[in-house]
JSON list of C-alpha atoms in Angstrom, two decimals:
[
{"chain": "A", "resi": 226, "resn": "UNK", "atom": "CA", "xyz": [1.61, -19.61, -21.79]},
{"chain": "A", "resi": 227, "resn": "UNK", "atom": "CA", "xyz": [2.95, -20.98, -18.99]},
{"chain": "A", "resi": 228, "resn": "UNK", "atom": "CA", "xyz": [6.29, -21.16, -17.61]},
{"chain": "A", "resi": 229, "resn": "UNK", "atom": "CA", "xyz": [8.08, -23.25, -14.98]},
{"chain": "A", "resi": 230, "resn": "UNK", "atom": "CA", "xyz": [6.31, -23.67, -11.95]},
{"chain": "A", "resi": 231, "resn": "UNK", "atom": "CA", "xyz": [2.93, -22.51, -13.61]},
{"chain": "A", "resi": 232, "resn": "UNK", "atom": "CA", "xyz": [4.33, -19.05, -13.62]},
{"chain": "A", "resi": 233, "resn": "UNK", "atom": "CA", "xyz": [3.37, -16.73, -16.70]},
{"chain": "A", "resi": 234, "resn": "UNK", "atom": "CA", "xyz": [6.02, -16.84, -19.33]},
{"chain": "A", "resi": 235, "resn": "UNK", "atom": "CA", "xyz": [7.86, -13.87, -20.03]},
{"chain": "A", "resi": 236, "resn": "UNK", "atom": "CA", "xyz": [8.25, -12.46, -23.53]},
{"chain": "A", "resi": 237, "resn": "UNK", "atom": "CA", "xyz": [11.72, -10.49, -23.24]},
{"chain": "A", "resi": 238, "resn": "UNK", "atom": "CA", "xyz": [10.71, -8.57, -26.36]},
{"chain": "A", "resi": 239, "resn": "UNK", "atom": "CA", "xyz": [8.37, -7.22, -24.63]},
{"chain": "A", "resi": 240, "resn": "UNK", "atom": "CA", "xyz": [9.93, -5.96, -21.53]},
{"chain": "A", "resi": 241, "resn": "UNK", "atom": "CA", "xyz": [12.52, -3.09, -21.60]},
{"chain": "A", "resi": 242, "resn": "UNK", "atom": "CA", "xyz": [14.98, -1.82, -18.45]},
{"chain": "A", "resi": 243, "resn": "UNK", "atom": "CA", "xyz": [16.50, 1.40, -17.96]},
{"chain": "A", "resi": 244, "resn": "UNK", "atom": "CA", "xyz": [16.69, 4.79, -16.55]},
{"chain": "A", "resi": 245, "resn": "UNK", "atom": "CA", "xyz": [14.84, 7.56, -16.72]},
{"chain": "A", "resi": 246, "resn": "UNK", "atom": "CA", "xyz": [16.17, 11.02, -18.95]},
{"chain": "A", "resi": 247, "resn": "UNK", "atom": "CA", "xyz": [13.01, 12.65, -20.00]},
{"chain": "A", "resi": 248, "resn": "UNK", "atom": "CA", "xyz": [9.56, 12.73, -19.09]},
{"chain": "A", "resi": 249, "resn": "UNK", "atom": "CA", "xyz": [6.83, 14.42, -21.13]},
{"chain": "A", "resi": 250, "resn": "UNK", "atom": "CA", "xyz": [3.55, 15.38, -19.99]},
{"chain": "A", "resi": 251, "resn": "UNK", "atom": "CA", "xyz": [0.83, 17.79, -21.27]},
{"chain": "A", "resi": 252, "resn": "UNK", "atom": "CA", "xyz": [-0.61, 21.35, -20.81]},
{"chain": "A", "resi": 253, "resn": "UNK", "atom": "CA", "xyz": [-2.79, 19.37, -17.57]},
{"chain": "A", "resi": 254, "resn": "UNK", "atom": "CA", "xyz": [0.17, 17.32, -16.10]},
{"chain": "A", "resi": 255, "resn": "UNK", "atom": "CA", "xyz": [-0.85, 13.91, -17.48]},
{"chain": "A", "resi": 256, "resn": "UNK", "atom": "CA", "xyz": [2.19, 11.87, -18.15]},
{"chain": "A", "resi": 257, "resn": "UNK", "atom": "CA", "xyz": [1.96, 10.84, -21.55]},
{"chain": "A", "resi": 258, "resn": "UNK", "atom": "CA", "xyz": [5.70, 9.83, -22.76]},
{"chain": "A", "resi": 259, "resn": "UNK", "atom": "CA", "xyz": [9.12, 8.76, -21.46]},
{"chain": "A", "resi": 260, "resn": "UNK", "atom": "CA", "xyz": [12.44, 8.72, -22.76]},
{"chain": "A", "resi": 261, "resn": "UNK", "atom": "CA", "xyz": [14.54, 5.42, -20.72]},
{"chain": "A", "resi": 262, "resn": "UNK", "atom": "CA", "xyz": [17.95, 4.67, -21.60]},
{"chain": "A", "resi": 263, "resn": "UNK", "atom": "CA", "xyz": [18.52, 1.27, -20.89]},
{"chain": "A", "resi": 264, "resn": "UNK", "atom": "CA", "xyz": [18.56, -2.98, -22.48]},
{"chain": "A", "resi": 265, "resn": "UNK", "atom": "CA", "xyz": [15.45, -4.52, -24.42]},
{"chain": "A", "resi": 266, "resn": "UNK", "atom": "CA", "xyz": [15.50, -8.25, -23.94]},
{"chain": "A", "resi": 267, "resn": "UNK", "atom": "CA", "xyz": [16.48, -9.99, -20.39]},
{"chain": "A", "resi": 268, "resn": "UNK", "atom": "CA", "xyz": [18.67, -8.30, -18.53]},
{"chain": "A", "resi": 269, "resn": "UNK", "atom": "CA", "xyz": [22.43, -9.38, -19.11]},
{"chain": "A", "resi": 270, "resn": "UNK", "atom": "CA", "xyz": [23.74, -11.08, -15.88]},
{"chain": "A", "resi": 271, "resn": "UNK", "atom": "CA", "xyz": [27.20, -11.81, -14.54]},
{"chain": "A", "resi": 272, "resn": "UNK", "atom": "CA", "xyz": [28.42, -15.52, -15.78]},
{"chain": "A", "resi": 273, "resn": "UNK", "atom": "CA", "xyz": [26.07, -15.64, -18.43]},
{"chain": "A", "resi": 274, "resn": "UNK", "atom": "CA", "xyz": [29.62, -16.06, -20.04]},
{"chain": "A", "resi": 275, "resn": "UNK", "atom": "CA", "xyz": [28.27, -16.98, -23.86]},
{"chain": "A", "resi": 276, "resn": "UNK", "atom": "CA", "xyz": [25.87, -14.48, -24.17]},
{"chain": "A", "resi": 277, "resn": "UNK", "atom": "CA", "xyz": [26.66, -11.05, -25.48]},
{"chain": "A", "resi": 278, "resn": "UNK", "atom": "CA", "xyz": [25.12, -8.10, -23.64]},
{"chain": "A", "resi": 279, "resn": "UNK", "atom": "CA", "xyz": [22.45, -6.29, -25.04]},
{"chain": "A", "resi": 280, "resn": "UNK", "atom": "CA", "xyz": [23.02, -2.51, -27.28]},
{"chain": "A", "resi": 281, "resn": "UNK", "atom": "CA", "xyz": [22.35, -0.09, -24.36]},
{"chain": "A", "resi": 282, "resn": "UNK", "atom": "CA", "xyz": [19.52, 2.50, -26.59]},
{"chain": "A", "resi": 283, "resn": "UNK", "atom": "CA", "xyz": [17.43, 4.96, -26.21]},
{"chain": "A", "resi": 284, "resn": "UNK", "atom": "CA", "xyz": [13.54, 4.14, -26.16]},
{"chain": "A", "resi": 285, "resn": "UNK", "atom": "CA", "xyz": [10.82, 6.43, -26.68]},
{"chain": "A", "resi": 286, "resn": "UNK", "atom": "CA", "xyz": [7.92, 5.05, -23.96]},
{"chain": "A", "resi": 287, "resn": "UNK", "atom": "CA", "xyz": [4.34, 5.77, -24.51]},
{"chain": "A", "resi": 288, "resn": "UNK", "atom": "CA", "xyz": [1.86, 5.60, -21.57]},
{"chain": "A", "resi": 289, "resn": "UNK", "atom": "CA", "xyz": [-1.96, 5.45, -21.81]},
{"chain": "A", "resi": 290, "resn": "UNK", "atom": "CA", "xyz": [-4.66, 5.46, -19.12]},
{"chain": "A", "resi": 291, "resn": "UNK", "atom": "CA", "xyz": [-4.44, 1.65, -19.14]},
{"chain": "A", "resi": 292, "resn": "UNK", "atom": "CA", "xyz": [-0.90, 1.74, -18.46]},
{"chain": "A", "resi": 293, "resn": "UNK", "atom": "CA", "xyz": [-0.31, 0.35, -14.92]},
{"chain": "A", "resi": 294, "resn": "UNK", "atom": "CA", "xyz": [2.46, 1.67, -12.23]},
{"chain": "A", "resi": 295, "resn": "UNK", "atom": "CA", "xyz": [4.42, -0.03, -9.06]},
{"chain": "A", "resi": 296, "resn": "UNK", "atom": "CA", "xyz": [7.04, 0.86, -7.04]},
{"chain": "A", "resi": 297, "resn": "UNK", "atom": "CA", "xyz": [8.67, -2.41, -6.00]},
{"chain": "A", "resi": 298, "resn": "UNK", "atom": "CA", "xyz": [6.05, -4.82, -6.41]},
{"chain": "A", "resi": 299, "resn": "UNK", "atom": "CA", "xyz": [3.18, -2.04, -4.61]},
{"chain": "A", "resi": 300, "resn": "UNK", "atom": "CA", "xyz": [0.73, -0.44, -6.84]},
{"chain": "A", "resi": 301, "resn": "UNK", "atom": "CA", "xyz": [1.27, 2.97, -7.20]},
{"chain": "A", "resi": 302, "resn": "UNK", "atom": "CA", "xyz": [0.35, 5.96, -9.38]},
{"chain": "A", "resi": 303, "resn": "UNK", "atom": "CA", "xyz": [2.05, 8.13, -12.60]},
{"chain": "A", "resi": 304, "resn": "UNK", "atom": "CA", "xyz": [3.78, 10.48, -10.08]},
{"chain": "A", "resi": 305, "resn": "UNK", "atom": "CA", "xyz": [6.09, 8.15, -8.94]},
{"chain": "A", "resi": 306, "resn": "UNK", "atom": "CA", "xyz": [7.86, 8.43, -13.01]},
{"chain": "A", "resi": 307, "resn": "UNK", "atom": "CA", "xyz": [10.56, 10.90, -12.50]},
{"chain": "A", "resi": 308, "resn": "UNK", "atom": "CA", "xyz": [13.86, 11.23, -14.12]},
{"chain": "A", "resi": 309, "resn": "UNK", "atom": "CA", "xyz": [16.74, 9.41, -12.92]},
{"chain": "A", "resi": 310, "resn": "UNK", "atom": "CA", "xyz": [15.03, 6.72, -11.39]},
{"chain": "A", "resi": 311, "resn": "UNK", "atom": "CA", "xyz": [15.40, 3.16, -12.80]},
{"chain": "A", "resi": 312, "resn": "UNK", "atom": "CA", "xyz": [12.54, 1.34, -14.37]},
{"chain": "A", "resi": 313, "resn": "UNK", "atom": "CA", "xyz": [11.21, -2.04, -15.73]},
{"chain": "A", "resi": 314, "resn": "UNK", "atom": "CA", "xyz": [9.11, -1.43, -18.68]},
{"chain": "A", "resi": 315, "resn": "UNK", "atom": "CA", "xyz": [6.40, -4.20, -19.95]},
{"chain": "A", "resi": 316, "resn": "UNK", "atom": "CA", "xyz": [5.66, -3.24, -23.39]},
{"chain": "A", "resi": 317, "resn": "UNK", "atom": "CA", "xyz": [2.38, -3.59, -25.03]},
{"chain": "A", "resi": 318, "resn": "UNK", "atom": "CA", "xyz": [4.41, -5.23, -27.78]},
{"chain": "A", "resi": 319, "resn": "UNK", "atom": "CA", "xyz": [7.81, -5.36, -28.99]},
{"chain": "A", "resi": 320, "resn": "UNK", "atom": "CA", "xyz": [9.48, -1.82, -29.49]},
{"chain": "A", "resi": 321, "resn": "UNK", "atom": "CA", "xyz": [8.92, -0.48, -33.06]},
{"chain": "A", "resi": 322, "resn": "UNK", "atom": "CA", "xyz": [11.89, 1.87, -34.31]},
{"chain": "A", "resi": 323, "resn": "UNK", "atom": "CA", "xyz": [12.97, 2.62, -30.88]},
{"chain": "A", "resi": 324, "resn": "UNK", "atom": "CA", "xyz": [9.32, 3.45, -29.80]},
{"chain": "A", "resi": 325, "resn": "UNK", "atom": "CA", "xyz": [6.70, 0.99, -27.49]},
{"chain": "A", "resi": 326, "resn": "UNK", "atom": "CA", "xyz": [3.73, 1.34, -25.44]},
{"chain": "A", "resi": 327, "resn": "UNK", "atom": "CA", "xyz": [3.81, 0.56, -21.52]},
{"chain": "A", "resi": 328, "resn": "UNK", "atom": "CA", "xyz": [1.56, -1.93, -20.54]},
{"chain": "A", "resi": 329, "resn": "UNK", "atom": "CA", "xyz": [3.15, -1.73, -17.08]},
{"chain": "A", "resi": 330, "resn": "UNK", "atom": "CA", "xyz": [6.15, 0.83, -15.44]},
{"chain": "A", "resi": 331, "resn": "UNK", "atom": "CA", "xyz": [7.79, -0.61, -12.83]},
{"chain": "A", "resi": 332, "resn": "UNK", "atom": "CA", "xyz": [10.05, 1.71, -10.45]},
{"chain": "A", "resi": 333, "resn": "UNK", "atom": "CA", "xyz": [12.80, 0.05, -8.69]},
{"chain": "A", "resi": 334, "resn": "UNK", "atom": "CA", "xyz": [13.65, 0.42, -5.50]},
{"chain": "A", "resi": 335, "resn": "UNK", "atom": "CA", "xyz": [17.19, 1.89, -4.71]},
{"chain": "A", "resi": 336, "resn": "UNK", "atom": "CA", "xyz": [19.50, -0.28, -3.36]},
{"chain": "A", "resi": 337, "resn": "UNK", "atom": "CA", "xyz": [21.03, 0.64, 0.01]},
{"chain": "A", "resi": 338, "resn": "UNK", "atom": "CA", "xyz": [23.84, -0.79, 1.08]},
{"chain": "A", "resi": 339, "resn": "UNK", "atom": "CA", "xyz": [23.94, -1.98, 4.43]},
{"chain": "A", "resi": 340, "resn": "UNK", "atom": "CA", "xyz": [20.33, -2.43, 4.67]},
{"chain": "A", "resi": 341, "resn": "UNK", "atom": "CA", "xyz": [19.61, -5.32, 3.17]},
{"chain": "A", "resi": 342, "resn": "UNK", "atom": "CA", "xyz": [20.54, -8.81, 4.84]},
{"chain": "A", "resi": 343, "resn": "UNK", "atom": "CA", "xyz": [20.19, -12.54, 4.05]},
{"chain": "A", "resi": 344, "resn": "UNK", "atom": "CA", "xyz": [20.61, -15.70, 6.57]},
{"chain": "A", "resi": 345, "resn": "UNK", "atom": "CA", "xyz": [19.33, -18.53, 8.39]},
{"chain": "A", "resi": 346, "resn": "UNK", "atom": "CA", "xyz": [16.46, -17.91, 11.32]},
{"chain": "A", "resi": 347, "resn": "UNK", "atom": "CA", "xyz": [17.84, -19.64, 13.94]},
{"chain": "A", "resi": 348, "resn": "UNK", "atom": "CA", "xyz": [16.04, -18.24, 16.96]},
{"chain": "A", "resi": 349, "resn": "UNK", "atom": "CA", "xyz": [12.26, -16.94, 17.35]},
{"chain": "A", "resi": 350, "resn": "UNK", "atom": "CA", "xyz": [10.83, -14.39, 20.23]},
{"chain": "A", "resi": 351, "resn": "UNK", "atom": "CA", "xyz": [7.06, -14.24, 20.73]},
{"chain": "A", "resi": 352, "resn": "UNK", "atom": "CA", "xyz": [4.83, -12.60, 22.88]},
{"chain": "A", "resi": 353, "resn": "UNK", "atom": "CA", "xyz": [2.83, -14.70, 25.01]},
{"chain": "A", "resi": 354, "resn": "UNK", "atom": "CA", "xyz": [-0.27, -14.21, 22.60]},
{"chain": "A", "resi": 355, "resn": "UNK", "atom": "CA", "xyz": [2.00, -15.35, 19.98]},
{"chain": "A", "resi": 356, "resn": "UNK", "atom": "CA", "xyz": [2.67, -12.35, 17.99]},
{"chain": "A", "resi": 357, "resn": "UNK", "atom": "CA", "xyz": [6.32, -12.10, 16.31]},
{"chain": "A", "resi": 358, "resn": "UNK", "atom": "CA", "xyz": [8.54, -9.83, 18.40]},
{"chain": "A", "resi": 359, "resn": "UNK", "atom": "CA", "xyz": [11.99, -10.40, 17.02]},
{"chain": "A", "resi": 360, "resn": "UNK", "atom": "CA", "xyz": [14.22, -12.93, 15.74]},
{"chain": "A", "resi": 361, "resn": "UNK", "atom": "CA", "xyz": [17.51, -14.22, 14.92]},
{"chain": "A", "resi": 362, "resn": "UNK", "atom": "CA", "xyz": [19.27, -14.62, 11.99]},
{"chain": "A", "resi": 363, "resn": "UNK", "atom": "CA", "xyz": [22.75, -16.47, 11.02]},
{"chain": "A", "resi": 364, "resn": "UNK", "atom": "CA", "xyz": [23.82, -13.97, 8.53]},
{"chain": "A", "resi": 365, "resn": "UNK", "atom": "CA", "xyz": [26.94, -15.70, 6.04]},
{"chain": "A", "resi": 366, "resn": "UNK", "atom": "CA", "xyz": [28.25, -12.78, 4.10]},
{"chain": "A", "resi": 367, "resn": "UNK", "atom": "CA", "xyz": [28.76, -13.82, 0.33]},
{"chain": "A", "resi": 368, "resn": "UNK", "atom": "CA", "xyz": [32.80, -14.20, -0.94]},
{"chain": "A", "resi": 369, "resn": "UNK", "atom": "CA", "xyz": [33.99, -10.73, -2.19]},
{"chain": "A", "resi": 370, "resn": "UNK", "atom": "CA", "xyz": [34.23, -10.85, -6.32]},
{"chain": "A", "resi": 371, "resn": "UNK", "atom": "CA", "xyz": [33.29, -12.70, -8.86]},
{"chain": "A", "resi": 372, "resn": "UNK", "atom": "CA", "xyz": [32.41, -16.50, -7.97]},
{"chain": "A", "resi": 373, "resn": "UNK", "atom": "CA", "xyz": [35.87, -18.59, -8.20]},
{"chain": "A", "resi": 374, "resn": "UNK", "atom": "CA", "xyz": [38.07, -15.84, -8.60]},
{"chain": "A", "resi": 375, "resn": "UNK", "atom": "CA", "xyz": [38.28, -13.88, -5.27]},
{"chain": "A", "resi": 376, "resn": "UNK", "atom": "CA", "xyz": [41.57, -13.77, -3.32]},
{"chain": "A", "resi": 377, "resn": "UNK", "atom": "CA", "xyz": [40.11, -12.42, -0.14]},
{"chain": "A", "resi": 378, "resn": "UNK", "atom": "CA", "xyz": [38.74, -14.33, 2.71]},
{"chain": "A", "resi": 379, "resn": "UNK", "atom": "CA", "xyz": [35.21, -14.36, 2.94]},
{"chain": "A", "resi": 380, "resn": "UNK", "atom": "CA", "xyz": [33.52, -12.58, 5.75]},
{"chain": "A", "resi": 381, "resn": "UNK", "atom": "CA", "xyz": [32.95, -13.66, 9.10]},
{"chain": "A", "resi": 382, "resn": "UNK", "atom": "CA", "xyz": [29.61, -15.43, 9.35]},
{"chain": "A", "resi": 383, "resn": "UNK", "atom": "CA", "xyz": [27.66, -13.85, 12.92]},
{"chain": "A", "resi": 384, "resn": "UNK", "atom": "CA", "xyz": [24.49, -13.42, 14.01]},
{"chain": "A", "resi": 385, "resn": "UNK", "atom": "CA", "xyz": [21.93, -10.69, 13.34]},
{"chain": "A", "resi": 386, "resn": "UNK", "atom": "CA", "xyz": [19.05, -9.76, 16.06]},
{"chain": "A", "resi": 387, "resn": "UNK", "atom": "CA", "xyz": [16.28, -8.43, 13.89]},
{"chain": "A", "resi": 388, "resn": "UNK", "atom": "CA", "xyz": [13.04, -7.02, 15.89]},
{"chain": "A", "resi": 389, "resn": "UNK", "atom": "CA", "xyz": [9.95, -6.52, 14.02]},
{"chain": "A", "resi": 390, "resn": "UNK", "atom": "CA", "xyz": [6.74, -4.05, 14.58]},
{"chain": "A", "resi": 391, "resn": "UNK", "atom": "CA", "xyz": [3.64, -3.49, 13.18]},
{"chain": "A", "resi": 392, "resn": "UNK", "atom": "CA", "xyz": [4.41, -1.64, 10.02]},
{"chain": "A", "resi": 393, "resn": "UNK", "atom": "CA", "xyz": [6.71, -4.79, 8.99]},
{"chain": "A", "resi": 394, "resn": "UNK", "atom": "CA", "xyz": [5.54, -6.76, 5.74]},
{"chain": "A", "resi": 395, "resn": "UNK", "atom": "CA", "xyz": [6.09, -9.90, 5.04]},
{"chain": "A", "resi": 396, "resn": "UNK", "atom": "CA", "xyz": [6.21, -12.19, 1.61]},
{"chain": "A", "resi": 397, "resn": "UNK", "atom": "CA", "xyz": [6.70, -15.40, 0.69]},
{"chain": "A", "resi": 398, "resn": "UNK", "atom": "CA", "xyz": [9.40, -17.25, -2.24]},
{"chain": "A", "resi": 399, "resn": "UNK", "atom": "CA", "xyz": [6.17, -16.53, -4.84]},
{"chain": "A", "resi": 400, "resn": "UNK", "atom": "CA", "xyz": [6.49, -13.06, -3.88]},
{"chain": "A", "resi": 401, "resn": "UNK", "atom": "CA", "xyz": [2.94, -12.84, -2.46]},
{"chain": "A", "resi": 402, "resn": "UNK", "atom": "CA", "xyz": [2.11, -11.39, 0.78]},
{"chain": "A", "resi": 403, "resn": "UNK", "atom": "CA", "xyz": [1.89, -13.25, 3.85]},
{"chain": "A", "resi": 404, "resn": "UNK", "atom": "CA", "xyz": [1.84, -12.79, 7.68]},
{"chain": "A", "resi": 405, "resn": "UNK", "atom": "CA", "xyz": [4.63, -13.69, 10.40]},
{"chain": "A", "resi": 406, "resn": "UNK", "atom": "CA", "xyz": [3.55, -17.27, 10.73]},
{"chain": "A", "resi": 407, "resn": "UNK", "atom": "CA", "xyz": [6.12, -18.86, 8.67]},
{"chain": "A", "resi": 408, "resn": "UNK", "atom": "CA", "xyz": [9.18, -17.17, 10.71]},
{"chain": "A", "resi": 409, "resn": "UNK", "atom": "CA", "xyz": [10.69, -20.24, 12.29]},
{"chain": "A", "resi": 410, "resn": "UNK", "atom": "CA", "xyz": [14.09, -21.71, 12.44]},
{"chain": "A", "resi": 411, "resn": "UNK", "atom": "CA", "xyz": [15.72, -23.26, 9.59]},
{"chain": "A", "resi": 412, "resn": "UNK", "atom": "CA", "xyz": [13.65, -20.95, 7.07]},
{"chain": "A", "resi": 413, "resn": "UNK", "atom": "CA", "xyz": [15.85, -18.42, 4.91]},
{"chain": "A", "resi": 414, "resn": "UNK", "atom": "CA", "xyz": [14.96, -14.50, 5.05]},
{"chain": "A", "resi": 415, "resn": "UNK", "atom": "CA", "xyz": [15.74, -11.68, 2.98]},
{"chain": "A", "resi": 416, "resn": "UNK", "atom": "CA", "xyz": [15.26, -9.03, 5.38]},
{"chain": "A", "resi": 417, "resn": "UNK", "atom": "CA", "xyz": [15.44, -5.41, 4.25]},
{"chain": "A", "resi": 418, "resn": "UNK", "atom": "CA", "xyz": [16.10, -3.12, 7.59]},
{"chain": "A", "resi": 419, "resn": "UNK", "atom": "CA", "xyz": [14.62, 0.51, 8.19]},
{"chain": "A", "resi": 420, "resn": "UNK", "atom": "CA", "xyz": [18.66, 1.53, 8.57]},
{"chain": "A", "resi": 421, "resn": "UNK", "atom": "CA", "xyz": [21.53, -0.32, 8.55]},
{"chain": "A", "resi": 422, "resn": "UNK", "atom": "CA", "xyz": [22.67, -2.76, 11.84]},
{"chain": "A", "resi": 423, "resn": "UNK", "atom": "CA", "xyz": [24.06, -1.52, 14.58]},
{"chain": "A", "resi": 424, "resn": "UNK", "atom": "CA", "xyz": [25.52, -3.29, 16.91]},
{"chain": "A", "resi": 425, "resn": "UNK", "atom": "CA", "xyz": [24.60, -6.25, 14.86]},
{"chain": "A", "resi": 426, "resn": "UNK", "atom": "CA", "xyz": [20.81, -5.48, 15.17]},
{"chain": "A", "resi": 427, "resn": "UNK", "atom": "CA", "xyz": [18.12, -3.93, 13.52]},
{"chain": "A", "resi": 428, "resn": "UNK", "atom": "CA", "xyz": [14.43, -3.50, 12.72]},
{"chain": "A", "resi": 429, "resn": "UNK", "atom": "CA", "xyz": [12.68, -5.50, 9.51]},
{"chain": "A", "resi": 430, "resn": "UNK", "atom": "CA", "xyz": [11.15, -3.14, 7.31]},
{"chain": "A", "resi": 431, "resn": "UNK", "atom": "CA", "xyz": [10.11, -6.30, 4.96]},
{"chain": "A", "resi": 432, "resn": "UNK", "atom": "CA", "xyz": [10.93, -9.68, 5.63]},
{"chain": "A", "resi": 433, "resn": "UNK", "atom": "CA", "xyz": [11.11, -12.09, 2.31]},
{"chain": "A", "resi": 434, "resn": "UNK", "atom": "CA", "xyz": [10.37, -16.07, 3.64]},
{"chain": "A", "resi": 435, "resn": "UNK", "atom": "CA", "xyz": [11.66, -18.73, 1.70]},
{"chain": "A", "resi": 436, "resn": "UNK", "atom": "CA", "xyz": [11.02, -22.77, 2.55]},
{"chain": "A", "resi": 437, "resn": "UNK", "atom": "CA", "xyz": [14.11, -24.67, 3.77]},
{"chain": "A", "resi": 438, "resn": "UNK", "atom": "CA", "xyz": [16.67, -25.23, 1.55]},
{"chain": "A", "resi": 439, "resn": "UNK", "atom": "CA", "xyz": [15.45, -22.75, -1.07]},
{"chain": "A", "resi": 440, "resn": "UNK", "atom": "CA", "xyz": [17.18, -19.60, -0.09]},
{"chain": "A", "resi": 441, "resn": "UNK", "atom": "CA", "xyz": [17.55, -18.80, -3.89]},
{"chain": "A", "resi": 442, "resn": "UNK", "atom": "CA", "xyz": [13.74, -18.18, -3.99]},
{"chain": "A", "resi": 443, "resn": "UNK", "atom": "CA", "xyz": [13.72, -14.91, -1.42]},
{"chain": "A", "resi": 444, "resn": "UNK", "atom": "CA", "xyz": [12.66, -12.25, -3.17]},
{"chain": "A", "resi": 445, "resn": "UNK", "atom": "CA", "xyz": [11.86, -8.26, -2.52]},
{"chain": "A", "resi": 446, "resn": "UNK", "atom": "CA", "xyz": [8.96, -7.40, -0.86]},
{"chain": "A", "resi": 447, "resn": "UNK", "atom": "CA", "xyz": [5.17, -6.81, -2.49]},
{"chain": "A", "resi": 448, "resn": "UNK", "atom": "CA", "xyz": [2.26, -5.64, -0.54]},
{"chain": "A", "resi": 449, "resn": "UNK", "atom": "CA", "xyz": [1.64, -4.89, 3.43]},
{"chain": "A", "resi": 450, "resn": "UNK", "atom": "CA", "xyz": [-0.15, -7.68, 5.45]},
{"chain": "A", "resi": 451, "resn": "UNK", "atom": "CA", "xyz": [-1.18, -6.84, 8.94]}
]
């Protein structure tokens, strides 16, 4: 099936988000079960003021040697299954008395503060042979609290230098890799730094690209393009 935007559609049965408190493996070191605390369903998000959040359980996770890893949205291997990190389980099919197969184990990526900004380009350095050195971005910092009911003033909107180098990746608002090409003014970025600014500038470790207008659509990076 198909969902908007000819995107597959997602089953929430089938997909299961938590963290890590046991892994098993056998007498050769092949993973073969985890134990994830976590929500079955979509995740619960803030406003979703009808809803009732899903039981937090405890699921028993089977893996097989068709059972697919990625860290972020980059393949990867078993190894990277440890306990305590946070995961996005695609189940084979819906979990049976607290107890599924992984189709897919997604590890998430630890959020840093400070490292992660979000803004309008609004200025574009390149080398004479037209190769992305660095660029501007007008970074507005989001109101502190929950939408409608903050007290404190918003931050101070300023601008971010951001300089790129050859081990930065780029991605577009589908989430697929791309190259440096579409930074230009007036597109949004999601840039995730190597450390956090200083001085109000920093170095892109990925940079997500969304069209004009749709700065809703940046997402976190996939795969390296060179």
């Amino acid at each position: 099936h198909q969902g908007q935007g000819n995107r597959p559609h997602f089953d929430p049965s089938k997909g299961f988000a938590g963290t890590i408190t046991k892994v098993i493996k056998d007498s050769k070191g092949v993973l073969k079960t985890i134990i994830v605390e976590g929500f079955q369903g979509r995740p619960f998000r803030q406003g979703d003021r009808d809803q009732t959040p899903p039981a937090r359980i405890t699921a028993t996770i089977k893996v097989t040697s068709k059972t697919e890893y990625a860290k972020g949205r980059e393949p990867a291997q078993a190894s990277i299954v440890k306990v305590g990190e946070s995961v996005f389980v695609l189940l084979t099919a819906p979990l049976s008395n607290k107890t599924g197969t992984a189709a897919r184990i997604g590890v998430m990526p630890k959020f840093e503060p400070g490292k992660m900004i979000f803004g309008t380009v609004t200025k574009v350095t390149r080398s004479s042979k037209g190769s992305l050195q660095s660029f501007e971005v007008k970074v507005t910092p989001p109101p502190m609290g929950p939408p409608g009911h903050s007290s404190q003033k918003p931050p101070a909107a300023f601008t971010a230098k951001i300089t790129v180098n050859q081990s930065t990746k780029y991605y577009n608002s589908e989430g697929k890799p791309t190259n440096s090409v579409g930074i230009k003014n007036g597109v949004v970025v999601a840039v995730a730094l190597t450390a956090p600014l200083k001085d109000k500038a920093g170095t892109a470790e990925t940079v997500g690209i969304a069209p004009k207008g749709r700065g809703s659509q940046a997402r976190k990076p996939s795969e390296p393009v060179k």
